[in-house]
Tab-separated table of C-alpha atoms in Angstrom:
chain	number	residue	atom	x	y	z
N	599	UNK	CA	0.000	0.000	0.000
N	600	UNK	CA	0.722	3.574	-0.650
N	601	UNK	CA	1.831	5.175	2.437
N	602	UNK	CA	0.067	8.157	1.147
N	603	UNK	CA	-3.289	6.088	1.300
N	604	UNK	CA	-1.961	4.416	4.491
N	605	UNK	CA	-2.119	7.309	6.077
N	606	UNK	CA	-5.529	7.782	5.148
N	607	UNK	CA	-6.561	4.723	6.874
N	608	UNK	CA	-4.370	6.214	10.022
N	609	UNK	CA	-6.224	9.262	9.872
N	610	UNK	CA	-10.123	7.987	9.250
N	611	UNK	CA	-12.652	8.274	11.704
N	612	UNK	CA	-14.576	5.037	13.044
N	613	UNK	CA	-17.847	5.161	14.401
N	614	UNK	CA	-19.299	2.185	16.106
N	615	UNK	CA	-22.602	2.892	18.236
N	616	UNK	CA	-21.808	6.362	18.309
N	617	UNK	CA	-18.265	5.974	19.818
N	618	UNK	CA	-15.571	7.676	17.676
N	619	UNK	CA	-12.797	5.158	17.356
N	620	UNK	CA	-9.518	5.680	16.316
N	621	UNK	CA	-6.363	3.824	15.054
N	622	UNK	CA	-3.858	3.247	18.239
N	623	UNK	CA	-6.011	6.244	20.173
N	624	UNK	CA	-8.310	5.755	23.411
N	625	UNK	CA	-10.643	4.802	24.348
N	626	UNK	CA	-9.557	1.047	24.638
N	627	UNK	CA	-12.098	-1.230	22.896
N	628	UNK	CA	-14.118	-2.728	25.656
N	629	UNK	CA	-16.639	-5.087	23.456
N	630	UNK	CA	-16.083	-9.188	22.293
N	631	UNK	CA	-13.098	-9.154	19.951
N	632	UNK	CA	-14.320	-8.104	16.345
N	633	UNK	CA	-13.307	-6.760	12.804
N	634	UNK	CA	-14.770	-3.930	11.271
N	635	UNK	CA	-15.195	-5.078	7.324
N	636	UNK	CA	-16.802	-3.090	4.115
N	637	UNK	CA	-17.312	-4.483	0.645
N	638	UNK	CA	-17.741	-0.735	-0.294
N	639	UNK	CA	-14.748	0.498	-3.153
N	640	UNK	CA	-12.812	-2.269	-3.329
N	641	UNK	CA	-8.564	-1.488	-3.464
N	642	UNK	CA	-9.869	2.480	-2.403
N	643	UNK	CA	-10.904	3.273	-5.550
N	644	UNK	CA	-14.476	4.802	-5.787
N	645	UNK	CA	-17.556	2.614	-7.016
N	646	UNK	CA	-20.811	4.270	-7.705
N	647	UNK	CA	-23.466	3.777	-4.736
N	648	UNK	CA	-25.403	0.582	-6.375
N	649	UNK	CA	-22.303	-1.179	-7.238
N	650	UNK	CA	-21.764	-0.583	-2.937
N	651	UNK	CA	-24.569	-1.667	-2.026
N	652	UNK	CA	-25.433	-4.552	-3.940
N	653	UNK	CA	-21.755	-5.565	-2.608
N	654	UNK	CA	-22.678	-4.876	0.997
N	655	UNK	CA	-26.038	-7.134	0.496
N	656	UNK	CA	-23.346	-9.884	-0.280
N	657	UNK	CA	-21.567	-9.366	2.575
N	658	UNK	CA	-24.035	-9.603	4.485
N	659	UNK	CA	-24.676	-12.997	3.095
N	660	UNK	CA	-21.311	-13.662	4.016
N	661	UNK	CA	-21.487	-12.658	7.714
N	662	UNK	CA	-24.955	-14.920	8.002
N	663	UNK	CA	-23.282	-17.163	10.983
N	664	UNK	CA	-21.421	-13.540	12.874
N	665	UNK	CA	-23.149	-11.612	14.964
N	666	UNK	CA	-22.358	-8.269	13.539
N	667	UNK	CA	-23.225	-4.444	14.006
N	668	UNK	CA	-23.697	-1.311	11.614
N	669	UNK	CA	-20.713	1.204	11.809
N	670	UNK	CA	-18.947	3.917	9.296
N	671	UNK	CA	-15.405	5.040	8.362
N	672	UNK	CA	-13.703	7.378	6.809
N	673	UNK	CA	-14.369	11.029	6.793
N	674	UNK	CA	-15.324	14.181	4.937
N	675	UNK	CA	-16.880	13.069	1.579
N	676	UNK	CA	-15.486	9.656	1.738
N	677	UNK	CA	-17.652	7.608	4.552
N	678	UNK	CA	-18.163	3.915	3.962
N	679	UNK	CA	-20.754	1.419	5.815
N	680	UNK	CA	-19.420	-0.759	7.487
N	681	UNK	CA	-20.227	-4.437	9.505
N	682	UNK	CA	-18.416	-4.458	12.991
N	683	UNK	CA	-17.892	-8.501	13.206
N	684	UNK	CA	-17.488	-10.335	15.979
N	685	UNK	CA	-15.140	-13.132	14.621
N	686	UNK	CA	-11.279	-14.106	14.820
N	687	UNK	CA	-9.392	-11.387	12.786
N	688	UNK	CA	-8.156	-13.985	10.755
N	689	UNK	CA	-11.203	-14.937	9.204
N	690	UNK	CA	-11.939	-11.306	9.124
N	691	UNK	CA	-9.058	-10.701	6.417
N	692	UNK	CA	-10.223	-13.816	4.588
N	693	UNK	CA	-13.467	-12.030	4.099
N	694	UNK	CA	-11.250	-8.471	3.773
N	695	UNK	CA	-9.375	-10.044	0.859
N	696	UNK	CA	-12.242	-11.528	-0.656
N	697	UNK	CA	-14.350	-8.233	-1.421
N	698	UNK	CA	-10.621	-6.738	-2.335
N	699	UNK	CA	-10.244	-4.702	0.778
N	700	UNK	CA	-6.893	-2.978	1.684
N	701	UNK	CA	-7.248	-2.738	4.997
N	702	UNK	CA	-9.621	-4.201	8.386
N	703	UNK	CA	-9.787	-2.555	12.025
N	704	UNK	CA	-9.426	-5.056	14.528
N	705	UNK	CA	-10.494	-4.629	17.714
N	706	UNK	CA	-9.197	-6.756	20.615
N	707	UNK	CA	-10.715	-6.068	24.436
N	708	UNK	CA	-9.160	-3.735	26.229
N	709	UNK	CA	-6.280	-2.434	23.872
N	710	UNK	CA	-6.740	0.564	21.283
N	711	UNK	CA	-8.079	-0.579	17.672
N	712	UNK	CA	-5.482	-1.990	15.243
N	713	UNK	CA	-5.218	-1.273	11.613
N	714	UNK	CA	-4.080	-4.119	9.872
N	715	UNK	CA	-2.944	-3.644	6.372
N	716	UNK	CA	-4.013	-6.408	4.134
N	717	UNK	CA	-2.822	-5.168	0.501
N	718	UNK	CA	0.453	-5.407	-0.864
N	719	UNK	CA	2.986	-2.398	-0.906
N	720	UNK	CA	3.243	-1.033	-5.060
């Protein structure tokens, strides 16, 4: 990944029932262990809203066995839906890779959340 566009990632706000969340900021995650996913513009490049949603209706099909929650990222004119997951991270990037993300949150109990980046460097 870009470290440009990695820095996006840094910088992007995360809102989970309306708690900002931040990369390696307080406050400490205090849920079950979880991923935040998104089928929304796959590799961070822009799709139009129908291509996003009908993508997110698939993921959804995906997550059928999680438990899972409706949250957001990014910021100014680029926010995204997302699915906070409650699942092992690993399966989380399976899923992450699958709908071509770059990047998942993870969030482990009591630590700060954790970007993890998925996509290879250019």
């Amino acid at each position: 990944m870009r470290p440009a566009l990695e820095r996006v990632f840094r910088a992007s706000a995360y809102r989970v029932d309306g708690r900002l969340l931040r990369v390696g900021r307080r406050p400490f995650w205090a849920g079950v262990p979880a991923v935040l996913l998104t089928a929304h513009n796959p590799h961070s490049r822009r799709h139009p809203p129908g291509w996003n949603a009908r993508m997110l209706r698939a993921l959804d099909a995906a997550l059928r066995r999680h438990p899972w929650r409706e949250a957001q990222s990014g910021q100014g004119a680029w926010l995204e839906i997302q699915r906070l997951v409650e699942m092992d991270a690993r399966a989380g990037f399976v899923l992450a890779r699958r709908f071509r993300q770059n990047a998942v949150l993870v969030l482990k109990r009591h630590q700060p959340p954790l970007l993890v980046i998925l996509a290879r460097a250019p």
